[in-house]
């Protein structure tokens, strides 16, 4: 007899970030803490299709990194009376689903589980240096020298990507690599990281296109040996959520815990 | 004898947005209002290479839509002691360049010049309906029915793009199209626009990847006829800045006014 509360306790055990007074988006968005859990589905974002797949697999607790209703903060109010939101909401209610948003806890635990997932997917977990101190966990991965072109091939293979977006020369020699999953590619965080941690290249989920990318464009034009690879928000964070699913599975057996991957949100045409 | 002040007056004449008490990033960032202007370069972003090209062409006033130092608000403080910023700064000073940031005025004038530029590039300026009232100028373009696949081909041809990022079915019948240049692709603005203006498809510059894109993904999964095409921030705004260059040219002759396009900031590999 495992309840949602039990699963939340397991998550807190795995990722022992002490919330304190800190604001967080993490919470049980639907369902009750005393609901009995028959199966758990872990995912990057609880899209409509992910919810359907979870139901089909018999899961009634969905653990989702990003929110259900297309915004980081806040509830359903802003999208009130939207037919897509209403239909999603109805589906959740009709199927008695519990949905838990798990965003800040994995990011704020040290080391950051999402960063670790990204490093694991790249086979780099043994190459993480001490890191660079910022408000988030910013690792410095120390590689045997490799060209940017080779690195890009490795990234595409590791994340099963048909393509990545790149600023920098393919011949660039890369030794020190930074990892910025999710929306951490913005200039305020990524530019000082790239420079102060003496990185050759940063691999980011996403970020405003004319901040860090334009910085790297200018750096390259001036002859500085810098580069940036953008792999997509979803692609950069899924591996971390899969790692959470794997760890949770051992703790809650025999309750099944499944990781549900998503197709890339964009088709490239 | 044309001064920077004269050029600014021409810009105000072309784009008669009355600033009032409204906060704005538009200003003369370098140079003085009484500096004599020998040539004007207009661009989406005054990258290091754009500055070099402007100097080579004899321009000493650069009009740039986005900022010089990789952030929307604020000055150089945050990036103090950064070698890329220092080198860019030195180049500007050494070459006695004046740099004027022209971001809010074109966007806030009605109709929005950047939206108009995007529509012009697509050959749609005669197909703009009344628009949808938001805090920014959101047009409704009424097209003879066309499939999303055909529309994508037209977009790629118009903006000289090797690819776009798409959510939605290629067979979707498109009649009502929304234009969201720059960073307007976020959920708070784009989702109500898509829905309340009864649009089939929105064409956006950029926006956080898990807001509007995930909304459209869910909408499509539920069978709603919606789509989203992402063309890139720079690509969505360059045409508007080129239109400003064309209009300014007539007013300030014989002072040469050149539009300087940029290569796409990302290579797709």
Short mmCIF file of C-alpha atoms in Angstrom, two decimals:
data_model
loop_
_atom_site.label_atom_id
_atom_site.label_comp_id
_atom_site.label_asym_id
_atom_site.label_seq_id
_atom_site.Cartn_x
_atom_site.Cartn_y
_atom_site.Cartn_z
CA UNK A 1 0.00 0.00 0.00
CA UNK A 2 2.13 2.86 -1.32
CA UNK A 3 0.70 6.37 -1.28
CA UNK A 4 1.67 9.53 -3.14
CA UNK A 5 3.09 10.75 0.19
CA UNK A 6 5.43 7.73 0.27
CA UNK A 7 6.70 8.49 -3.23
CA UNK A 8 7.28 12.14 -2.31
CA UNK A 9 9.28 11.00 0.72
CA UNK A 10 11.40 8.78 -1.54
CA UNK A 11 12.05 11.74 -3.84
CA UNK A 12 13.06 13.84 -0.84
CA UNK A 13 15.38 11.05 0.29
CA UNK A 14 17.01 10.80 -3.15
CA UNK A 15 17.34 14.57 -3.55
CA UNK A 16 17.86 15.94 -0.05
CA UNK A 17 17.53 19.62 -0.85
CA UNK A 18 16.26 21.44 2.20
CA UNK A 19 13.69 23.85 0.82
CA UNK A 20 13.72 26.27 3.74
CA UNK A 21 12.02 29.51 2.85
CA UNK A 22 12.97 29.21 -0.81
CA UNK A 23 10.23 29.66 -3.39
CA UNK A 24 9.57 26.55 -5.45
CA UNK A 25 7.27 25.35 -8.20
CA UNK A 26 7.52 21.76 -6.92
CA UNK A 27 4.21 20.47 -5.61
CA UNK A 28 1.43 17.98 -6.02
CA UNK A 29 -0.57 19.71 -8.74
CA UNK A 30 -3.37 17.11 -8.94
CA UNK A 31 -4.40 14.26 -6.69
CA UNK A 32 -4.07 13.76 -2.94
CA UNK A 33 -1.10 12.75 -0.78
CA UNK A 34 -3.05 9.75 0.54
CA UNK A 35 -3.96 8.44 -2.93
CA UNK A 36 -2.79 4.87 -3.48
CA UNK A 37 -0.17 4.59 -6.23
CA UNK A 38 -0.43 1.71 -8.69
CA UNK A 39 2.32 2.84 -11.02
CA UNK A 40 4.59 5.85 -11.50
CA UNK A 41 5.44 7.58 -14.79
CA UNK A 42 8.41 9.97 -14.82
CA UNK A 43 8.85 12.40 -17.72
CA UNK A 44 10.32 15.71 -18.87
CA UNK A 45 6.90 17.20 -19.50
CA UNK A 46 3.47 15.69 -18.93
CA UNK A 47 2.19 16.32 -22.44
CA UNK A 48 -1.26 15.05 -23.43
CA UNK A 49 0.35 12.07 -25.17
CA UNK A 50 2.51 11.28 -22.12
CA UNK A 51 -0.62 11.29 -19.94
CA UNK A 52 -2.32 8.88 -22.35
CA UNK A 53 0.70 6.59 -22.37
CA UNK A 54 0.90 6.67 -18.56
CA UNK A 55 -2.77 5.67 -18.29
CA UNK A 56 -2.27 2.90 -20.83
CA UNK A 57 0.61 1.56 -18.74
CA UNK A 58 -1.44 1.64 -15.56
CA UNK A 59 0.40 4.51 -13.90
CA UNK A 60 -1.68 6.90 -11.80
CA UNK A 61 1.12 9.17 -10.52
CA UNK A 62 2.94 11.29 -13.12
CA UNK A 63 6.16 13.01 -12.06
CA UNK A 64 6.82 15.84 -14.50
CA UNK A 65 9.83 18.19 -14.64
CA UNK A 66 8.00 20.97 -16.48
CA UNK A 67 4.48 22.21 -15.85
CA UNK A 68 1.23 20.90 -17.28
CA UNK A 69 -0.04 24.21 -18.60
CA UNK A 70 2.74 25.82 -20.63
CA UNK A 71 4.17 28.26 -18.10
CA UNK A 72 6.86 28.00 -15.44
CA UNK A 73 5.09 29.71 -12.55
CA UNK A 74 1.45 29.93 -11.65
CA UNK A 75 -1.57 27.76 -12.15
CA UNK A 76 -4.33 27.44 -14.66
CA UNK A 77 -5.75 30.95 -14.14
CA UNK A 78 -3.88 32.62 -16.99
CA UNK A 79 -5.12 30.03 -19.45
CA UNK A 80 -8.63 29.89 -18.10
CA UNK A 81 -11.28 28.78 -20.57
CA UNK A 82 -8.68 27.58 -23.04
CA UNK A 83 -10.02 24.46 -24.79
CA UNK A 84 -6.64 22.70 -24.82
CA UNK A 85 -6.15 23.29 -21.09
CA UNK A 86 -9.73 22.25 -20.34
CA UNK A 87 -9.39 19.02 -22.30
CA UNK A 88 -6.11 18.17 -20.56
CA UNK A 89 -7.64 18.95 -17.19
CA UNK A 90 -10.67 16.76 -17.91
CA UNK A 91 -8.42 13.88 -18.95
CA UNK A 92 -6.50 14.12 -15.67
CA UNK A 93 -9.67 14.25 -13.57
CA UNK A 94 -11.45 11.49 -15.52
CA UNK A 95 -8.50 9.14 -15.08
CA UNK A 96 -7.92 10.01 -11.41
CA UNK A 97 -4.31 10.96 -12.10
CA UNK A 98 -2.02 12.50 -9.52
CA UNK A 99 0.57 14.85 -11.06
CA UNK A 100 3.66 15.95 -9.15
CA UNK A 101 5.86 18.74 -10.50
CA UNK A 102 9.49 17.94 -9.79
CA UNK A 103 11.61 20.78 -11.06
CA UNK A 104 13.56 22.60 -8.35
CA UNK A 105 14.51 19.68 -6.12
CA UNK A 106 16.67 17.86 -8.69
CA UNK A 107 18.25 21.16 -9.80
CA UNK A 108 18.93 22.45 -6.30
CA UNK A 109 20.32 19.24 -4.83
CA UNK A 110 24.12 19.10 -5.10
CA UNK A 111 25.14 17.68 -7.42
CA UNK A 112 22.28 18.79 -9.71
CA UNK A 113 20.56 15.61 -10.93
CA UNK A 114 19.69 17.13 -14.30
CA UNK A 115 23.32 18.14 -14.90
CA UNK A 116 24.40 14.64 -13.83
CA UNK A 117 21.92 13.08 -16.24
CA UNK A 118 23.32 15.15 -19.08
CA UNK A 119 26.89 14.14 -18.13
CA UNK A 120 25.90 10.49 -17.81
CA UNK A 121 24.33 10.45 -21.26
CA UNK A 122 27.62 11.85 -22.63
CA UNK A 123 29.71 9.32 -20.68
CA UNK A 124 31.36 12.14 -18.74
CA UNK A 125 30.43 11.50 -15.12
CA UNK A 126 34.02 10.57 -14.23
CA UNK A 127 35.40 13.69 -15.88
CA UNK A 128 33.62 16.30 -13.80
CA UNK A 129 36.03 18.71 -12.13
CA UNK A 130 35.28 20.79 -9.07
CA UNK A 131 32.86 23.03 -10.92
CA UNK A 132 32.38 26.74 -11.07
CA UNK A 133 30.46 28.41 -8.28
CA UNK A 134 27.30 30.10 -9.43
CA UNK A 135 23.76 30.16 -8.14
CA UNK A 136 23.36 26.83 -9.87
CA UNK A 137 25.57 23.78 -10.22
CA UNK A 138 27.92 24.50 -13.09
CA UNK A 139 30.36 21.69 -13.71
CA UNK A 140 33.66 21.84 -15.54
CA UNK A 141 34.11 18.70 -17.60
CA UNK A 142 37.75 17.99 -18.42
CA UNK A 143 38.14 16.04 -21.63
CA UNK A 144 41.08 14.59 -23.50
CA UNK A 145 41.52 17.13 -26.32
CA UNK A 146 38.91 16.72 -29.03
CA UNK A 147 37.86 18.91 -31.96
CA UNK A 148 34.50 20.68 -31.78
CA UNK A 149 33.46 18.72 -34.88
CA UNK A 150 34.16 15.41 -33.14
CA UNK A 151 32.46 16.62 -29.98
CA UNK A 152 29.36 17.55 -31.97
CA UNK A 153 29.21 14.06 -33.44
CA UNK A 154 29.44 12.59 -29.95
CA UNK A 155 26.69 14.90 -28.66
CA UNK A 156 24.36 14.03 -31.54
CA UNK A 157 24.97 10.34 -31.04
CA UNK A 158 24.51 10.49 -27.24
CA UNK A 159 21.24 12.41 -27.41
CA UNK A 160 19.98 10.80 -30.67
CA UNK A 161 19.78 14.20 -32.36
CA UNK A 162 19.58 14.69 -36.11
CA UNK A 163 21.22 18.10 -35.64
CA UNK A 164 22.44 20.72 -33.18
CA UNK A 165 22.85 24.50 -33.45
CA UNK A 166 26.43 25.66 -33.17
CA UNK A 167 28.43 28.89 -32.84
CA UNK A 168 32.18 28.39 -33.33
CA UNK A 169 34.74 26.71 -35.58
CA UNK A 170 34.54 22.94 -36.03
CA UNK A 171 38.34 22.70 -35.72
CA UNK A 172 38.35 24.26 -32.22
CA UNK A 173 40.30 22.17 -29.74
CA UNK A 174 38.02 21.41 -26.76
CA UNK A 175 39.33 20.38 -23.33
CA UNK A 176 37.10 22.21 -20.86
CA UNK A 177 33.36 21.90 -21.35
CA UNK A 178 30.46 23.47 -19.46
CA UNK A 179 26.96 21.99 -19.19
CA UNK A 180 23.90 24.23 -19.02
CA UNK A 181 20.73 22.15 -19.21
CA UNK A 182 17.30 23.70 -19.61
CA UNK A 183 16.95 27.43 -19.91
CA UNK A 184 20.39 28.26 -18.52
CA UNK A 185 21.82 29.42 -21.85
CA UNK A 186 21.05 33.12 -21.18
CA UNK A 187 23.88 35.65 -21.11
CA UNK A 188 23.74 36.61 -17.43
CA UNK A 189 24.77 33.11 -16.34
CA UNK A 190 26.43 31.56 -19.39
CA UNK A 191 28.82 34.38 -20.36
CA UNK A 192 30.63 34.68 -17.00
CA UNK A 193 30.71 30.85 -16.76
CA UNK A 194 32.28 30.50 -20.20
CA UNK A 195 34.88 33.14 -19.40
CA UNK A 196 35.67 32.80 -15.70
CA UNK A 197 35.75 28.99 -15.75
CA UNK A 198 38.01 29.20 -18.81
CA UNK A 199 35.77 26.90 -20.84
CA UNK A 200 36.32 26.14 -24.50
CA UNK A 201 32.71 25.24 -25.18
CA UNK A 202 29.35 25.26 -23.43
CA UNK A 203 26.57 22.81 -24.22
CA UNK A 204 23.19 24.39 -23.47
CA UNK A 205 19.53 23.47 -23.59
CA UNK A 206 18.23 26.80 -24.74
CA UNK A 207 18.50 30.54 -24.08
CA UNK A 208 17.63 33.86 -25.74
CA UNK A 209 19.27 33.75 -29.16
CA UNK A 210 20.96 37.13 -29.10
CA UNK A 211 22.71 36.92 -25.73
CA UNK A 212 25.30 34.15 -25.32
CA UNK A 213 25.21 33.14 -28.99
CA UNK A 214 26.07 36.71 -30.06
CA UNK A 215 28.79 36.88 -27.40
CA UNK A 216 30.36 33.72 -28.83
CA UNK A 217 29.93 35.03 -32.38
CA UNK A 218 31.89 38.17 -31.42
CA UNK A 219 34.49 36.19 -29.45
CA UNK A 220 35.11 33.96 -32.47
CA UNK A 221 35.33 36.99 -34.79
CA UNK A 222 38.03 38.42 -32.50
CA UNK A 223 39.97 35.15 -32.57
CA UNK A 224 39.06 33.84 -29.12
CA UNK A 225 38.79 30.03 -28.95
CA UNK A 226 35.18 29.68 -27.76
CA UNK A 227 32.13 27.77 -28.91
CA UNK A 228 28.52 27.05 -27.99
CA UNK A 229 26.35 24.05 -28.84
CA UNK A 230 22.56 24.25 -28.40
CA UNK A 231 20.83 20.88 -28.10
CA UNK A 232 17.28 21.88 -27.05
CA UNK A 233 15.60 22.23 -23.66
CA UNK A 234 13.87 18.84 -23.65
CA UNK A 235 16.92 16.98 -24.93
CA UNK A 236 19.14 18.51 -22.23
CA UNK A 237 16.87 17.57 -19.31
CA UNK A 238 15.31 14.22 -20.22
CA UNK A 239 18.36 12.20 -19.18
CA UNK A 240 18.25 13.65 -15.67
CA UNK A 241 14.60 12.71 -15.28
CA UNK A 242 15.37 9.20 -16.57
CA UNK A 243 18.08 8.91 -13.89
CA UNK A 244 15.51 9.88 -11.25
CA UNK A 245 13.14 7.20 -12.57
CA UNK A 246 15.92 4.59 -12.36
CA UNK A 247 16.76 5.49 -8.76
CA UNK A 248 13.14 5.68 -7.66
CA UNK A 249 12.41 2.25 -9.16
CA UNK A 250 14.72 0.50 -6.71
CA UNK A 251 13.10 2.22 -3.75
CA UNK A 252 9.42 1.59 -4.54
CA UNK A 253 9.45 -1.93 -6.02
CA UNK A 254 7.19 -3.73 -6.75
CA UNK A 255 5.32 -0.57 -7.78
CA UNK A 256 6.35 -0.10 -11.44
CA UNK A 257 8.23 3.11 -12.29
CA UNK A 258 8.52 3.92 -15.96
CA UNK A 259 10.33 6.74 -17.70
CA UNK A 260 8.31 8.09 -20.62
CA UNK A 261 10.44 9.85 -23.27
CA UNK A 262 8.95 12.38 -25.69
CA UNK A 263 9.45 12.89 -29.38
CA UNK A 264 11.31 16.18 -30.00
CA UNK A 265 8.73 18.98 -29.75
CA UNK A 266 9.97 20.50 -33.03
CA UNK A 267 10.25 18.86 -36.41
CA UNK A 268 13.05 20.39 -38.44
CA UNK A 269 11.85 21.02 -41.99
CA UNK B 1 26.39 68.94 -42.33
CA UNK B 2 24.18 66.20 -40.84
CA UNK B 3 24.50 65.39 -37.14
CA UNK B 4 23.48 62.37 -35.11
CA UNK B 5 20.71 64.56 -33.69
CA UNK B 6 19.37 65.11 -37.23
CA UNK B 7 19.27 61.36 -37.87
CA UNK B 8 17.49 60.76 -34.56
CA UNK B 9 14.90 63.38 -35.57
CA UNK B 10 14.38 61.55 -38.87
CA UNK B 11 13.86 58.27 -36.99
CA UNK B 12 11.33 60.00 -34.73
CA UNK B 13 9.56 61.38 -37.80
CA UNK B 14 9.39 57.94 -39.45
CA UNK B 15 8.28 56.21 -36.27
CA UNK B 16 6.18 58.73 -34.36
CA UNK B 17 5.83 56.83 -31.13
CA UNK B 18 5.38 59.24 -28.29
CA UNK B 19 7.56 57.84 -25.56
CA UNK B 20 5.84 59.61 -22.65
CA UNK B 21 6.88 58.13 -19.34
CA UNK B 22 7.41 54.70 -20.83
CA UNK B 23 10.68 52.94 -20.09
CA UNK B 24 12.81 52.33 -23.16
CA UNK B 25 16.18 50.87 -24.09
CA UNK B 26 16.42 53.19 -27.11
CA UNK B 27 19.25 55.68 -26.77
CA UNK B 28 22.53 56.90 -28.12
CA UNK B 29 24.85 54.36 -26.52
CA UNK B 30 28.12 55.79 -27.89
CA UNK B 31 28.99 59.10 -29.55
CA UNK B 32 27.47 62.56 -29.18
CA UNK B 33 24.30 64.08 -30.63
CA UNK B 34 26.36 66.81 -32.32
CA UNK B 35 28.76 64.38 -34.03
CA UNK B 36 28.82 64.84 -37.80
CA UNK B 37 27.53 61.78 -39.66
CA UNK B 38 29.41 60.62 -42.78
CA UNK B 39 27.47 57.42 -43.30
CA UNK B 40 24.82 55.36 -41.52
CA UNK B 41 24.76 51.58 -41.08
CA UNK B 42 21.48 49.95 -39.99
CA UNK B 43 21.51 46.39 -38.67
CA UNK B 44 19.73 43.82 -36.50
CA UNK B 45 22.65 43.62 -34.08
CA UNK B 46 25.92 45.53 -34.09
CA UNK B 47 28.16 42.49 -33.92
CA UNK B 48 31.93 42.93 -34.08
CA UNK B 49 31.89 41.98 -37.77
CA UNK B 50 29.07 44.43 -38.50
CA UNK B 51 31.08 47.22 -36.84
CA UNK B 52 34.08 46.32 -38.98
CA UNK B 53 31.99 46.32 -42.14
CA UNK B 54 30.42 49.67 -41.21
CA UNK B 55 33.90 51.21 -40.73
CA UNK B 56 35.07 49.76 -44.02
CA UNK B 57 32.07 51.35 -45.75
CA UNK B 58 32.78 54.73 -44.16
CA UNK B 59 29.77 54.73 -41.82
CA UNK B 60 30.27 56.34 -38.40
CA UNK B 61 26.71 55.98 -37.06
CA UNK B 62 25.45 52.44 -36.43
CA UNK B 63 21.73 51.95 -35.77
CA UNK B 64 21.29 48.60 -34.05
CA UNK B 65 18.03 46.90 -33.05
CA UNK B 66 19.61 44.75 -30.34
CA UNK B 67 22.23 45.78 -27.81
CA UNK B 68 26.00 45.77 -28.18
CA UNK B 69 26.75 43.77 -25.06
CA UNK B 70 24.55 40.66 -25.10
CA UNK B 71 21.74 41.72 -22.79
CA UNK B 72 18.44 43.51 -23.33
CA UNK B 73 18.54 45.97 -20.45
CA UNK B 74 21.42 47.68 -18.72
CA UNK B 75 24.87 48.78 -19.73
CA UNK B 76 28.33 47.33 -19.63
CA UNK B 77 28.54 46.92 -15.84
CA UNK B 78 27.45 43.29 -15.70
CA UNK B 79 30.11 42.28 -18.20
CA UNK B 80 32.82 44.48 -16.77
CA UNK B 81 36.37 43.30 -17.42
CA UNK B 82 35.23 40.83 -20.04
CA UNK B 83 37.86 40.68 -22.80
CA UNK B 84 35.28 40.38 -25.60
CA UNK B 85 33.36 43.42 -24.33
CA UNK B 86 36.58 45.39 -23.81
CA UNK B 87 37.81 44.66 -27.31
CA UNK B 88 34.46 45.66 -28.81
CA UNK B 89 34.42 48.82 -26.73
CA UNK B 90 37.96 49.72 -27.81
CA UNK B 91 37.06 49.22 -31.46
CA UNK B 92 34.09 51.57 -31.12
CA UNK B 93 36.15 54.25 -29.37
CA UNK B 94 39.18 53.92 -31.68
CA UNK B 95 36.98 54.36 -34.75
CA UNK B 96 34.92 57.21 -33.28
CA UNK B 97 31.69 55.34 -33.89
CA UNK B 98 28.32 56.53 -32.70
CA UNK B 99 25.93 53.67 -31.87
CA UNK B 100 22.20 54.20 -31.52
CA UNK B 101 19.97 51.45 -30.11
CA UNK B 102 16.66 51.44 -31.97
CA UNK B 103 14.47 48.75 -30.46
CA UNK B 104 11.29 50.06 -28.85
CA UNK B 105 10.40 52.85 -31.28
CA UNK B 106 9.86 50.58 -34.32
CA UNK B 107 7.98 48.04 -32.18
CA UNK B 108 5.78 50.58 -30.42
CA UNK B 109 4.83 52.66 -33.43
CA UNK B 110 1.54 51.49 -34.98
CA UNK B 111 1.84 49.61 -37.21
CA UNK B 112 4.94 47.92 -35.75
CA UNK B 113 7.76 48.35 -38.28
CA UNK B 114 9.34 45.02 -37.45
CA UNK B 115 6.03 43.19 -37.97
CA UNK B 116 5.58 45.11 -41.24
CA UNK B 117 9.08 44.10 -42.36
CA UNK B 118 8.30 40.47 -41.69
CA UNK B 119 5.01 40.76 -43.63
CA UNK B 120 6.73 42.57 -46.50
CA UNK B 121 9.37 39.87 -46.82
CA UNK B 122 6.55 37.31 -47.07
CA UNK B 123 4.63 39.39 -49.61
CA UNK B 124 1.72 39.74 -47.19
CA UNK B 125 1.45 43.48 -46.56
CA UNK B 126 -1.85 43.66 -48.47
CA UNK B 127 -3.31 40.73 -46.55
CA UNK B 128 -3.13 42.14 -43.04
CA UNK B 129 -6.50 42.18 -41.32
CA UNK B 130 -7.46 44.40 -38.44
CA UNK B 131 -5.23 42.61 -35.99
CA UNK B 132 -5.69 41.30 -32.51
CA UNK B 133 -5.41 43.74 -29.63
CA UNK B 134 -2.59 42.91 -27.26
CA UNK B 135 0.14 44.96 -25.63
CA UNK B 136 1.95 44.67 -28.92
CA UNK B 137 0.89 44.87 -32.53
CA UNK B 138 -0.40 41.41 -33.42
CA UNK B 139 -1.65 41.21 -36.99
CA UNK B 140 -3.98 38.66 -38.48
CA UNK B 141 -2.85 37.76 -41.98
CA UNK B 142 -5.65 36.35 -44.13
CA UNK B 143 -4.34 34.03 -46.82
CA UNK B 144 -5.95 32.09 -49.63
CA UNK B 145 -5.99 28.54 -48.18
CA UNK B 146 -2.56 26.93 -48.30
CA UNK B 147 -1.14 23.80 -46.66
CA UNK B 148 1.35 24.21 -43.81
CA UNK B 149 3.90 22.37 -45.96
CA UNK B 150 3.50 24.90 -48.79
CA UNK B 151 3.60 27.77 -46.30
CA UNK B 152 6.85 26.46 -44.84
CA UNK B 153 8.40 26.38 -48.31
CA UNK B 154 7.34 29.98 -48.85
CA UNK B 155 8.74 31.06 -45.48
CA UNK B 156 12.08 29.35 -46.13
CA UNK B 157 12.33 30.94 -49.57
CA UNK B 158 11.33 34.43 -48.32
CA UNK B 159 13.83 34.45 -45.45
CA UNK B 160 16.55 32.41 -47.26
CA UNK B 161 16.45 29.75 -44.55
CA UNK B 162 17.83 26.24 -44.94
CA UNK B 163 15.32 25.06 -42.34
CA UNK B 164 12.66 26.05 -39.82
CA UNK B 165 11.42 24.36 -36.63
CA UNK B 166 7.80 23.29 -36.79
CA UNK B 167 5.06 21.96 -34.52
CA UNK B 168 2.01 20.73 -36.43
CA UNK B 169 0.93 18.63 -39.40
CA UNK B 170 2.24 19.59 -42.85
CA UNK B 171 -1.21 18.96 -44.34
CA UNK B 172 -2.87 21.56 -42.07
CA UNK B 173 -4.97 24.02 -44.04
CA UNK B 174 -3.78 27.56 -43.18
CA UNK B 175 -5.92 30.67 -43.73
CA UNK B 176 -5.28 32.85 -40.69
CA UNK B 177 -1.67 33.47 -39.75
CA UNK B 178 -0.12 35.38 -36.83
CA UNK B 179 3.30 37.04 -36.85
CA UNK B 180 5.39 37.21 -33.69
CA UNK B 181 8.85 38.57 -34.49
CA UNK B 182 11.68 38.57 -31.98
CA UNK B 183 11.13 37.08 -28.55
CA UNK B 184 7.34 37.15 -28.69
CA UNK B 185 6.93 33.38 -28.97
CA UNK B 186 6.43 32.89 -25.20
CA UNK B 187 3.22 31.34 -23.91
CA UNK B 188 1.77 34.35 -22.09
CA UNK B 189 1.38 36.29 -25.36
CA UNK B 190 1.37 33.67 -28.09
CA UNK B 191 -1.15 31.18 -26.65
CA UNK B 192 -4.07 33.64 -26.19
CA UNK B 193 -3.22 35.17 -29.60
CA UNK B 194 -3.32 31.78 -31.33
CA UNK B 195 -6.61 30.91 -29.69
CA UNK B 196 -8.56 34.17 -29.35
CA UNK B 197 -7.64 35.42 -32.82
CA UNK B 198 -8.63 32.01 -34.20
CA UNK B 199 -5.29 31.57 -35.97
CA UNK B 200 -4.29 28.40 -37.76
CA UNK B 201 -0.57 29.03 -37.45
CA UNK B 202 1.82 31.47 -35.79
CA UNK B 203 5.23 32.34 -37.21
CA UNK B 204 7.57 33.33 -34.39
CA UNK B 205 11.15 34.49 -33.96
CA UNK B 206 11.87 32.61 -30.75
CA UNK B 207 10.43 31.84 -27.32
CA UNK B 208 10.95 29.40 -24.44
CA UNK B 209 10.73 25.93 -25.95
CA UNK B 210 8.29 24.38 -23.50
CA UNK B 211 5.60 27.04 -23.48
CA UNK B 212 3.85 27.71 -26.81
CA UNK B 213 5.49 24.77 -28.59
CA UNK B 214 4.17 22.35 -25.94
CA UNK B 215 0.74 23.98 -26.11
CA UNK B 216 0.66 23.39 -29.86
CA UNK B 217 1.97 19.84 -29.40
CA UNK B 218 -0.95 19.11 -27.03
CA UNK B 219 -3.45 20.91 -29.26
CA UNK B 220 -2.37 18.79 -32.24
CA UNK B 221 -2.51 15.59 -30.16
CA UNK B 222 -6.12 16.47 -29.27
CA UNK B 223 -6.99 17.03 -32.93
CA UNK B 224 -7.09 20.85 -32.94
CA UNK B 225 -5.92 22.38 -36.23
CA UNK B 226 -3.01 24.51 -34.97
CA UNK B 227 0.64 24.93 -35.87
CA UNK B 228 3.73 26.95 -35.01
CA UNK B 229 6.74 27.79 -37.15
CA UNK B 230 9.94 29.09 -35.51
CA UNK B 231 12.25 30.99 -37.86
CA UNK B 232 14.81 32.50 -35.44
CA UNK B 233 15.02 35.88 -33.68
CA UNK B 234 17.44 37.51 -36.11
CA UNK B 235 15.65 36.21 -39.18
CA UNK B 236 12.30 37.53 -37.94
CA UNK B 237 13.54 41.07 -37.26
CA UNK B 238 16.12 41.82 -39.95
CA UNK B 239 13.54 42.67 -42.61
CA UNK B 240 12.02 45.37 -40.40
CA UNK B 241 15.40 46.99 -39.85
CA UNK B 242 16.07 46.85 -43.60
CA UNK B 243 12.77 48.66 -44.17
CA UNK B 244 13.86 51.37 -41.74
CA UNK B 245 17.16 51.73 -43.62
CA UNK B 246 15.27 52.10 -46.92
CA UNK B 247 12.99 54.81 -45.53
CA UNK B 248 15.81 56.67 -43.80
CA UNK B 249 17.88 56.68 -47.00
CA UNK B 250 15.39 58.91 -48.82
CA UNK B 251 15.34 61.41 -45.95
CA UNK B 252 19.08 61.88 -45.40
CA UNK B 253 20.50 61.76 -48.95
CA UNK B 254 23.29 62.31 -49.93
CA UNK B 255 24.50 60.74 -46.66
CA UNK B 256 24.76 57.02 -47.51
CA UNK B 257 22.53 54.67 -45.51
CA UNK B 258 23.36 50.99 -45.76
CA UNK B 259 21.62 47.98 -44.29
CA UNK B 260 24.13 45.40 -43.07
CA UNK B 261 22.71 41.85 -42.90
CA UNK B 262 24.27 39.17 -40.71
CA UNK B 263 24.99 35.54 -41.30
CA UNK B 264 22.70 33.37 -39.17
CA UNK B 265 24.21 33.27 -35.66
CA UNK B 266 23.87 29.48 -35.54
CA UNK B 267 25.23 26.91 -37.94
CA UNK B 268 23.04 23.82 -38.08
CA UNK B 269 25.24 20.73 -37.94
#
